[in-house]
Amino acid sequence: MDELVGPRLYSCYRCRNHVCLHDDIISKAFQVKHLICSQHFLAMYHVSSCPSSLLNPTRVAVSCDAFVIGYATSRVISMYQGRHGRAFLFSHAMNVAVGAKEDRNLMTGLHTVADISCVDCSEVLGWKYERAFEASQKYKEGKFIFEKSKIVKENW
């Protein structure tokens, strides 16, 4: 007897809450590039390699491969590292909360976006395009980006 199979879904990788349908994928050709902040102790870095003009008692800029990755106040440094990864553009989403709108300079220009997070576990899964400022990007308005690393396949 044939098994009944439901729609192919994607779920939150943390709690398996259903967040989008495979049939709603518009594109799998997106690359994610945004900044993530994590804190590390200043002692982990070779501050002596920084030009003296970057050093003062309250703020220290740390350079790594000619890219300034953060600053320090007191002993703690905030390190920003770029993250790259695949992402999917979807026409619809479900079981997600839409955060506050903010303007972001993305790889394709300035956009007004809002982070989207799982309603069950609050994990940020991607963002919603609220507004595109360039005419060639208007097709993204109202659409959702889900990072591939934040979703898993269900019913495949």
Coordinates of N, CA, C and O in Angstrom, one line a residue:
M1 N 0.8 -1.2 0.0 CA 0.0 0.0 0.0 C 0.9 1.2 0.0 O 1.9 1.3 0.7
D2 N 0.5 2.2 -0.8 CA 1.3 3.5 -0.9 C 1.1 4.3 0.4 O 0.0 4.4 0.9
E3 N 2.2 4.9 0.8 CA 2.2 5.7 2.0 C 1.8 7.1 1.6 O 2.2 7.6 0.5
L4 N 1.0 7.8 2.4 CA 0.6 9.2 2.1 C 1.8 10.0 2.6 O 2.2 9.9 3.8
V5 N 2.3 10.9 1.8 CA 3.4 11.8 2.2 C 2.9 13.2 2.1 O 2.3 13.6 1.1
G6 N 3.2 14.0 3.2 CA 2.8 15.4 3.2 C 3.7 16.2 2.4 O 4.6 15.7 1.7
P7 N 3.5 17.5 2.5 CA 4.4 18.4 1.7 C 5.8 18.4 2.3 O 6.1 18.2 3.4
R8 N 6.8 18.7 1.4 CA 8.2 18.8 1.8 C 8.3 20.1 2.6 O 8.0 21.2 2.1
L9 N 8.9 20.0 3.7 CA 9.0 21.2 4.6 C 10.4 21.4 5.0 O 11.3 20.5 4.9
Y10 N 10.7 22.6 5.5 CA 11.9 23.0 6.2 C 11.5 23.3 7.6 O 10.5 24.0 7.9
S11 N 12.3 22.9 8.6 CA 12.1 23.2 10.0 C 13.3 23.9 10.6 O 14.4 23.8 10.1
C12 N 13.0 24.5 11.8 CA 14.1 25.1 12.6 C 15.0 24.0 13.0 O 14.6 22.9 13.5
Y13 N 16.3 24.2 12.9 CA 17.3 23.2 13.2 C 17.4 22.9 14.7 O 17.8 21.8 15.1
R14 N 16.9 23.8 15.5 CA 17.0 23.6 17.0 C 15.8 22.9 17.5 O 16.0 22.0 18.3
C15 N 14.6 23.3 17.1 CA 13.4 22.7 17.8 C 12.5 21.9 16.8 O 11.5 21.4 17.2
R16 N 12.8 21.9 15.5 CA 12.1 21.2 14.5 C 10.7 21.8 14.2 O 9.8 21.1 13.7
N17 N 10.5 23.0 14.6 CA 9.2 23.7 14.3 C 9.2 24.0 12.8 O 10.2 24.5 12.2
H18 N 8.1 23.7 12.1 CA 8.0 23.9 10.7 C 8.0 25.4 10.4 O 7.2 26.2 10.9
V19 N 8.9 25.8 9.4 CA 9.0 27.3 9.2 C 8.8 27.7 7.7 O 8.5 28.8 7.4
C20 N 8.9 26.7 6.8 CA 8.7 27.1 5.4 C 8.5 25.8 4.5 O 8.9 24.7 4.9
L21 N 7.8 26.0 3.4 CA 7.5 24.9 2.5 C 8.5 24.9 1.3 O 8.9 26.0 0.8
H22 N 9.0 23.7 0.9 CA 9.9 23.6 -0.2 C 9.3 24.2 -1.5 O 10.0 24.9 -2.3
D23 N 8.0 24.1 -1.7 CA 7.3 24.7 -2.9 C 7.4 26.2 -2.9 O 7.1 26.8 -4.0
D24 N 7.7 26.8 -1.8 CA 7.8 28.3 -1.8 C 9.2 28.9 -2.0 O 9.4 30.1 -2.0
I25 N 10.1 28.0 -2.4 CA 11.5 28.5 -2.7 C 11.5 29.3 -4.0 O 10.9 28.8 -5.0
I26 N 12.0 30.5 -4.0 CA 12.2 31.3 -5.2 C 13.6 31.1 -5.7 O 13.8 31.0 -6.9
S27 N 14.6 31.0 -4.9 CA 15.9 30.9 -5.3 C 16.8 30.2 -4.2 O 16.6 30.5 -3.0
K28 N 17.7 29.4 -4.7 CA 18.7 28.8 -3.8 C 20.1 29.4 -4.0 O 21.1 28.9 -3.5
A29 N 20.2 30.4 -4.8 CA 21.4 31.0 -5.2 C 21.9 32.2 -4.3 O 22.7 32.9 -4.8
F30 N 21.4 32.3 -3.1 CA 21.8 33.4 -2.3 C 23.0 33.0 -1.4 O 23.2 31.9 -1.0
Q31 N 23.9 34.0 -1.2 CA 25.0 33.9 -0.2 C 24.8 34.8 0.9 O 24.4 36.0 0.7
V32 N 25.0 34.3 2.1 CA 24.8 35.2 3.3 C 26.1 35.7 3.7 O 27.1 35.0 3.8
K33 N 26.2 37.0 4.0 CA 27.4 37.7 4.4 C 27.0 38.7 5.4 O 26.5 39.8 5.1
H34 N 27.1 38.4 6.7 CA 26.8 39.4 7.7 C 27.8 39.2 8.9 O 28.6 38.3 8.9
L35 N 27.7 40.1 9.8 CA 28.6 40.1 10.9 C 28.0 39.5 12.2 O 26.9 39.7 12.5
I36 N 28.9 38.7 12.9 CA 28.5 38.1 14.1 C 29.5 38.6 15.2 O 30.6 38.7 14.9
C37 N 28.9 38.9 16.3 CA 29.8 39.4 17.4 C 30.0 38.4 18.5 O 29.0 37.7 18.9
S38 N 31.2 38.2 18.9 CA 31.5 37.4 20.0 C 32.6 38.0 20.8 O 33.4 38.8 20.3
Q39 N 32.7 37.7 22.1 CA 33.7 38.4 22.9 C 34.8 37.5 23.3 O 34.7 36.3 23.6
H40 N 36.1 38.1 23.3 CA 37.3 37.3 23.6 C 38.2 38.2 24.4 O 38.1 39.4 24.3
F41 N 39.0 37.6 25.2 CA 39.9 38.4 26.0 C 41.1 39.0 25.1 O 41.6 38.3 24.2
L42 N 41.5 40.2 25.4 CA 42.5 40.9 24.7 C 43.8 40.2 24.7 O 44.5 40.2 23.7
A43 N 44.1 39.4 25.7 CA 45.3 38.6 25.8 C 45.5 37.6 24.6 O 46.6 37.2 24.3
M44 N 44.4 37.3 23.9 CA 44.5 36.3 22.8 C 45.1 36.9 21.6 O 45.5 36.2 20.7
Y45 N 45.2 38.3 21.5 CA 45.7 38.9 20.3 C 47.1 39.5 20.6 O 47.4 39.9 21.6
H46 N 47.9 39.6 19.5 CA 49.2 40.3 19.5 C 49.0 41.7 19.3 O 49.2 42.2 18.2
V47 N 48.7 42.5 20.3 CA 48.4 43.9 20.2 C 49.7 44.7 19.7 O 49.6 45.7 19.1
S48 N 50.8 44.1 20.1 CA 52.1 44.8 19.7 C 52.2 45.0 18.2 O 53.0 45.8 17.7
S49 N 51.5 44.2 17.4 CA 51.6 44.3 16.0 C 50.8 45.5 15.4 O 50.9 45.8 14.2
C50 N 50.0 46.1 16.2 CA 49.1 47.2 15.8 C 49.9 48.5 15.7 O 50.8 48.7 16.5
P51 N 49.6 49.3 14.7 CA 50.3 50.6 14.7 C 50.0 51.4 16.0 O 48.8 51.3 16.5
S52 N 50.9 52.1 16.5 CA 50.7 52.8 17.8 C 49.6 53.8 17.7 O 49.0 54.2 18.7
S53 N 49.3 54.3 16.5 CA 48.2 55.3 16.4 C 46.8 54.7 16.7 O 45.9 55.4 17.0
L54 N 46.7 53.3 16.7 CA 45.5 52.7 17.0 C 45.3 52.4 18.5 O 44.2 52.0 18.9
L55 N 46.3 52.6 19.3 CA 46.3 52.2 20.7 C 46.1 53.4 21.5 O 46.7 54.5 21.3
N56 N 45.2 53.3 22.5 CA 45.1 54.3 23.6 C 44.5 53.6 24.8 O 44.1 52.5 24.7
P57 N 44.4 54.3 26.0 CA 44.0 53.5 27.2 C 42.6 53.0 27.1 O 42.3 52.0 27.8
T58 N 41.7 53.5 26.4 CA 40.3 53.1 26.5 C 39.9 52.3 25.2 O 38.9 51.6 25.3
R59 N 40.6 52.4 24.1 CA 40.1 51.7 22.9 C 41.3 51.1 22.2 O 42.3 51.8 22.0
V60 N 41.3 49.9 21.8 CA 42.4 49.2 21.1 C 41.8 48.6 19.8 O 40.8 47.9 19.9
A61 N 42.3 48.9 18.7 CA 41.9 48.3 17.5 C 42.9 47.2 17.2 O 44.1 47.3 17.3
V62 N 42.4 46.0 16.8 CA 43.2 44.8 16.6 C 43.1 44.5 15.1 O 42.0 44.4 14.6
S63 N 44.2 44.4 14.5 CA 44.3 44.1 13.0 C 44.7 42.7 12.8 O 45.6 42.2 13.4
C64 N 44.0 42.0 11.9 CA 44.3 40.6 11.6 C 44.2 40.5 10.1 O 43.2 40.7 9.5
D65 N 45.3 40.2 9.4 CA 45.4 40.2 8.0 C 44.9 41.4 7.3 O 44.1 41.4 6.4
A66 N 45.3 42.6 7.8 CA 44.9 43.9 7.3 C 43.4 44.2 7.4 O 42.9 45.0 6.7
F67 N 42.7 43.5 8.3 CA 41.3 43.7 8.4 C 41.0 44.0 9.9 O 41.3 43.2 10.7
V68 N 40.5 45.2 10.2 CA 40.2 45.6 11.6 C 39.0 44.8 12.0 O 37.9 44.9 11.4
I69 N 39.2 44.0 13.1 CA 38.1 43.1 13.5 C 37.4 43.5 14.8 O 36.5 42.8 15.2
G70 N 37.8 44.5 15.4 CA 37.1 44.9 16.6 C 37.8 46.0 17.4 O 38.8 46.6 16.9
Y71 N 37.3 46.2 18.6 CA 37.9 47.2 19.5 C 37.7 46.7 20.9 O 36.9 45.9 21.2
A72 N 38.5 47.3 21.8 CA 38.4 46.8 23.2 C 38.2 48.0 24.1 O 38.8 49.1 23.9
T73 N 37.4 47.9 25.1 CA 37.3 48.8 26.2 C 37.7 48.0 27.5 O 37.1 46.9 27.7
S74 N 38.7 48.5 28.2 CA 39.2 47.8 29.3 C 39.9 46.5 28.8 O 40.7 46.6 27.9
R75 N 39.5 45.3 29.4 CA 40.2 44.1 29.0 C 39.5 43.2 28.0 O 40.0 42.2 27.5
V76 N 38.2 43.5 27.7 CA 37.4 42.7 26.8 C 37.3 43.3 25.4 O 37.2 44.5 25.3
I77 N 37.5 42.4 24.5 CA 37.4 42.9 23.1 C 36.2 42.3 22.4 O 35.9 41.1 22.6
S78 N 35.6 43.1 21.6 CA 34.5 42.6 20.8 C 35.0 42.2 19.4 O 35.6 43.1 18.7
M79 N 34.9 41.0 19.0 CA 35.5 40.6 17.7 C 34.3 40.4 16.7 O 33.4 39.7 17.0
Y80 N 34.5 41.0 15.6 CA 33.5 40.8 14.5 C 34.1 40.0 13.4 O 35.2 40.3 12.9
Q81 N 33.4 38.9 13.0 CA 34.0 38.1 11.9 C 32.9 37.9 10.9 O 31.7 37.7 11.2
G82 N 33.2 38.0 9.6 CA 32.3 37.8 8.6 C 31.9 36.4 8.5 O 32.7 35.5 8.7
R83 N 30.6 36.1 8.2 CA 30.2 34.7 8.0 C 29.6 34.6 6.6 O 28.8 35.4 6.2
H84 N 30.0 33.5 5.9 CA 29.5 33.3 4.6 C 28.7 32.0 4.6 O 29.1 31.0 5.3
G85 N 27.7 31.9 3.8 CA 27.0 30.6 3.8 C 25.8 30.7 2.8 O 25.4 31.8 2.4
R86 N 25.3 29.6 2.4 CA 24.2 29.5 1.5 C 22.9 29.9 2.2 O 22.7 29.7 3.4
A87 N 22.0 30.5 1.5 CA 20.7 30.9 2.0 C 19.7 30.7 0.9 O 20.0 30.7 -0.3
F88 N 18.4 30.5 1.3 CA 17.3 30.3 0.3 C 16.4 31.5 0.4 O 16.1 32.0 1.5
L89 N 15.9 31.9 -0.7 CA 14.8 33.0 -0.8 C 13.5 32.3 -0.9 O 13.3 31.5 -1.8
F90 N 12.6 32.6 0.0 CA 11.2 32.0 0.0 C 10.2 33.1 -0.2 O 10.3 34.2 0.3
S91 N 9.1 32.7 -0.8 CA 7.9 33.6 -0.9 C 7.1 33.7 0.3 O 6.5 34.8 0.6
H92 N 7.1 32.7 1.1 CA 6.3 32.7 2.3 C 7.0 32.0 3.5 O 8.0 31.3 3.2
A93 N 6.6 32.3 4.7 CA 7.2 31.6 5.9 C 6.0 31.4 6.9 O 5.0 32.0 6.8
M94 N 6.2 30.5 7.8 CA 5.2 30.2 8.8 C 5.9 30.0 10.2 O 7.1 29.6 10.2
N95 N 5.2 30.2 11.2 CA 5.7 30.0 12.6 C 7.0 30.7 12.9 O 7.9 30.2 13.5
V96 N 7.1 32.0 12.3 CA 8.3 32.8 12.6 C 7.8 34.2 13.1 O 6.7 34.6 12.8
A97 N 8.6 34.8 14.0 CA 8.3 36.1 14.5 C 9.1 37.1 13.7 O 10.3 36.8 13.4
V98 N 8.6 38.2 13.3 CA 9.3 39.2 12.5 C 9.7 40.3 13.5 O 8.9 40.9 14.2
G99 N 11.0 40.6 13.5 CA 11.6 41.6 14.4 C 11.4 43.0 13.9 O 10.7 43.3 13.0
A100 N 12.1 43.9 14.6 CA 12.1 45.3 14.2 C 12.7 45.6 12.9 O 13.7 44.9 12.5
K101 N 12.2 46.5 12.1 CA 12.8 46.9 10.8 C 14.1 47.7 11.0 O 14.1 48.5 11.9
E102 N 15.0 47.4 10.2 CA 16.3 48.2 10.2 C 16.9 48.3 8.8 O 16.7 47.3 8.0
D103 N 17.5 49.3 8.5 CA 18.2 49.4 7.2 C 19.6 48.7 7.3 O 20.3 49.0 8.2
R104 N 19.9 47.9 6.3 CA 21.2 47.2 6.2 C 21.8 47.3 4.8 O 21.1 47.2 3.8
N105 N 23.1 47.5 4.8 CA 23.8 47.5 3.5 C 24.2 46.0 3.3 O 25.0 45.5 4.0
L106 N 23.5 45.4 2.4 CA 23.8 44.0 2.0 C 24.6 44.0 0.7 O 24.9 45.0 0.1
M107 N 24.9 42.8 0.3 CA 25.8 42.7 -0.9 C 25.1 43.3 -2.1 O 25.8 43.7 -3.0
T108 N 23.8 43.3 -2.2 CA 23.0 43.9 -3.3 C 22.5 45.3 -3.1 O 21.7 45.7 -3.8
G109 N 23.0 45.9 -2.1 CA 22.6 47.3 -1.8 C 21.9 47.5 -0.5 O 21.8 46.6 0.3
L110 N 21.3 48.7 -0.4 CA 20.6 49.1 0.9 C 19.2 48.5 0.8 O 18.5 48.6 -0.2
H111 N 18.8 47.8 1.9 CA 17.5 47.2 2.1 C 17.0 47.5 3.5 O 17.8 47.6 4.4
T112 N 15.7 47.6 3.7 CA 15.1 47.6 5.0 C 14.7 46.2 5.2 O 13.9 45.6 4.4
V113 N 15.2 45.6 6.3 CA 15.0 44.2 6.6 C 14.5 44.0 8.1 O 14.7 45.0 8.9
A114 N 14.0 42.9 8.4 CA 13.6 42.6 9.8 C 14.0 41.1 10.0 O 13.7 40.2 9.2
D115 N 14.8 40.9 11.1 CA 15.2 39.5 11.4 C 13.9 38.6 11.6 O 12.9 39.1 12.2
I116 N 14.0 37.4 11.2 CA 12.9 36.4 11.5 C 13.5 35.4 12.4 O 14.6 34.9 12.3
S117 N 12.7 35.0 13.4 CA 13.1 34.0 14.4 C 12.0 33.0 14.6 O 10.8 33.3 14.4
C118 N 12.4 31.8 15.0 CA 11.4 30.7 15.3 C 10.5 31.1 16.4 O 11.0 31.6 17.5
V119 N 9.2 30.9 16.3 CA 8.3 31.3 17.4 C 8.4 30.3 18.6 O 8.1 30.7 19.7
D120 N 9.0 29.1 18.4 CA 9.1 28.2 19.5 C 10.4 28.4 20.3 O 10.3 28.4 21.6
C121 N 11.5 28.5 19.7 CA 12.8 28.6 20.4 C 13.5 30.0 20.3 O 14.6 30.1 20.9
S122 N 13.0 30.9 19.5 CA 13.5 32.2 19.3 C 14.8 32.3 18.6 O 15.5 33.3 18.5
E123 N 15.3 31.2 17.9 CA 16.5 31.2 17.1 C 16.3 32.1 15.9 O 15.3 31.9 15.2
V124 N 17.2 33.0 15.6 CA 17.2 33.8 14.4 C 17.5 32.9 13.2 O 18.6 32.3 13.2
L125 N 16.6 32.9 12.3 CA 16.8 32.0 11.1 C 17.1 32.7 9.8 O 17.6 32.1 8.9
G126 N 16.9 34.0 9.8 CA 17.2 34.8 8.6 C 16.6 36.1 8.7 O 16.5 36.7 9.8
W127 N 16.0 36.6 7.6 CA 15.4 38.0 7.7 C 14.3 38.1 6.6 O 14.3 37.3 5.7
K128 N 13.5 39.1 6.8 CA 12.4 39.4 5.8 C 12.8 40.7 5.1 O 13.2 41.7 5.8
Y129 N 12.7 40.7 3.8 CA 13.0 42.0 3.1 C 11.7 42.8 3.2 O 10.7 42.4 2.7
E130 N 11.8 44.0 3.8 CA 10.6 44.9 3.9 C 10.6 45.9 2.7 O 9.6 46.2 2.2
R131 N 11.9 46.4 2.4 CA 11.9 47.4 1.3 C 13.3 47.3 0.7 O 14.3 47.1 1.3
A132 N 13.3 47.4 -0.7 CA 14.5 47.5 -1.5 C 14.6 48.9 -2.0 O 13.6 49.4 -2.6
F133 N 15.7 49.5 -1.9 CA 15.9 50.9 -2.4 C 16.3 50.9 -3.9 O 16.0 51.9 -4.5
E134 N 16.8 49.9 -4.4 CA 17.2 49.8 -5.9 C 16.1 49.1 -6.6 O 15.6 48.1 -6.2
A135 N 15.8 49.7 -7.8 CA 14.7 49.1 -8.6 C 14.9 47.6 -9.0 O 14.0 46.8 -9.0
S136 N 16.1 47.3 -9.2 CA 16.4 45.9 -9.6 C 16.2 44.9 -8.5 O 16.2 43.7 -8.7
Q137 N 16.1 45.4 -7.3 CA 15.9 44.5 -6.1 C 14.5 44.5 -5.5 O 14.2 43.8 -4.5
K138 N 13.6 45.2 -6.2 CA 12.2 45.3 -5.7 C 11.5 43.9 -5.6 O 10.6 43.8 -4.8
Y139 N 11.9 43.0 -6.4 CA 11.3 41.6 -6.3 C 11.4 40.9 -5.0 O 10.7 40.0 -4.6
K140 N 12.4 41.4 -4.2 CA 12.6 40.8 -2.9 C 11.7 41.3 -1.8 O 11.6 40.6 -0.7
E141 N 11.0 42.4 -2.0 CA 10.1 42.9 -1.0 C 9.1 41.9 -0.6 O 8.4 41.3 -1.4
G142 N 8.9 41.7 0.7 CA 8.0 40.8 1.3 C 8.4 39.4 1.3 O 7.7 38.5 1.8
K143 N 9.6 39.1 0.8 CA 10.2 37.8 0.8 C 11.0 37.5 2.0 O 11.4 38.4 2.7
F144 N 11.4 36.2 2.2 CA 12.1 35.7 3.3 C 13.4 35.0 2.9 O 13.4 34.2 2.0
I145 N 14.5 35.4 3.7 CA 15.7 34.6 3.5 C 15.9 33.7 4.7 O 15.7 34.2 5.9
F146 N 16.1 32.4 4.5 CA 16.4 31.5 5.5 C 17.9 31.0 5.3 O 18.2 30.5 4.1
E147 N 18.7 31.0 6.3 CA 20.1 30.5 6.2 C 20.0 29.0 6.1 O 19.3 28.4 7.0
K148 N 20.7 28.4 5.2 CA 20.6 26.9 5.1 C 21.1 26.2 6.3 O 20.5 25.2 6.7
S149 N 22.0 26.8 7.0 CA 22.5 26.2 8.3 C 21.5 26.2 9.4 O 21.7 25.6 10.4
K150 N 20.5 27.0 9.3 CA 19.5 27.2 10.3 C 18.2 26.4 10.1 O 17.3 26.4 11.0
I151 N 18.1 25.7 9.0 CA 16.9 24.9 8.7 C 17.3 23.5 8.3 O 18.4 23.3 7.8
V152 N 16.4 22.6 8.5 CA 16.6 21.2 8.2 C 15.3 20.7 7.4 O 14.2 21.2 7.5
K153 N 15.6 19.7 6.5 CA 14.5 19.1 5.7 C 13.6 18.2 6.5 O 14.1 17.5 7.4
E154 N 12.3 18.2 6.2 CA 11.3 17.3 6.8 C 10.5 16.7 5.7 O 10.2 17.4 4.7
N155 N 10.0 15.5 5.8 CA 9.2 14.8 4.8 C 9.8 14.7 3.5 O 9.2 14.9 2.5
W156 N 11.1 14.3 3.4 CA 11.8 14.2 2.1 C 11.9 12.7 1.8 O 12.3 11.9 2.5

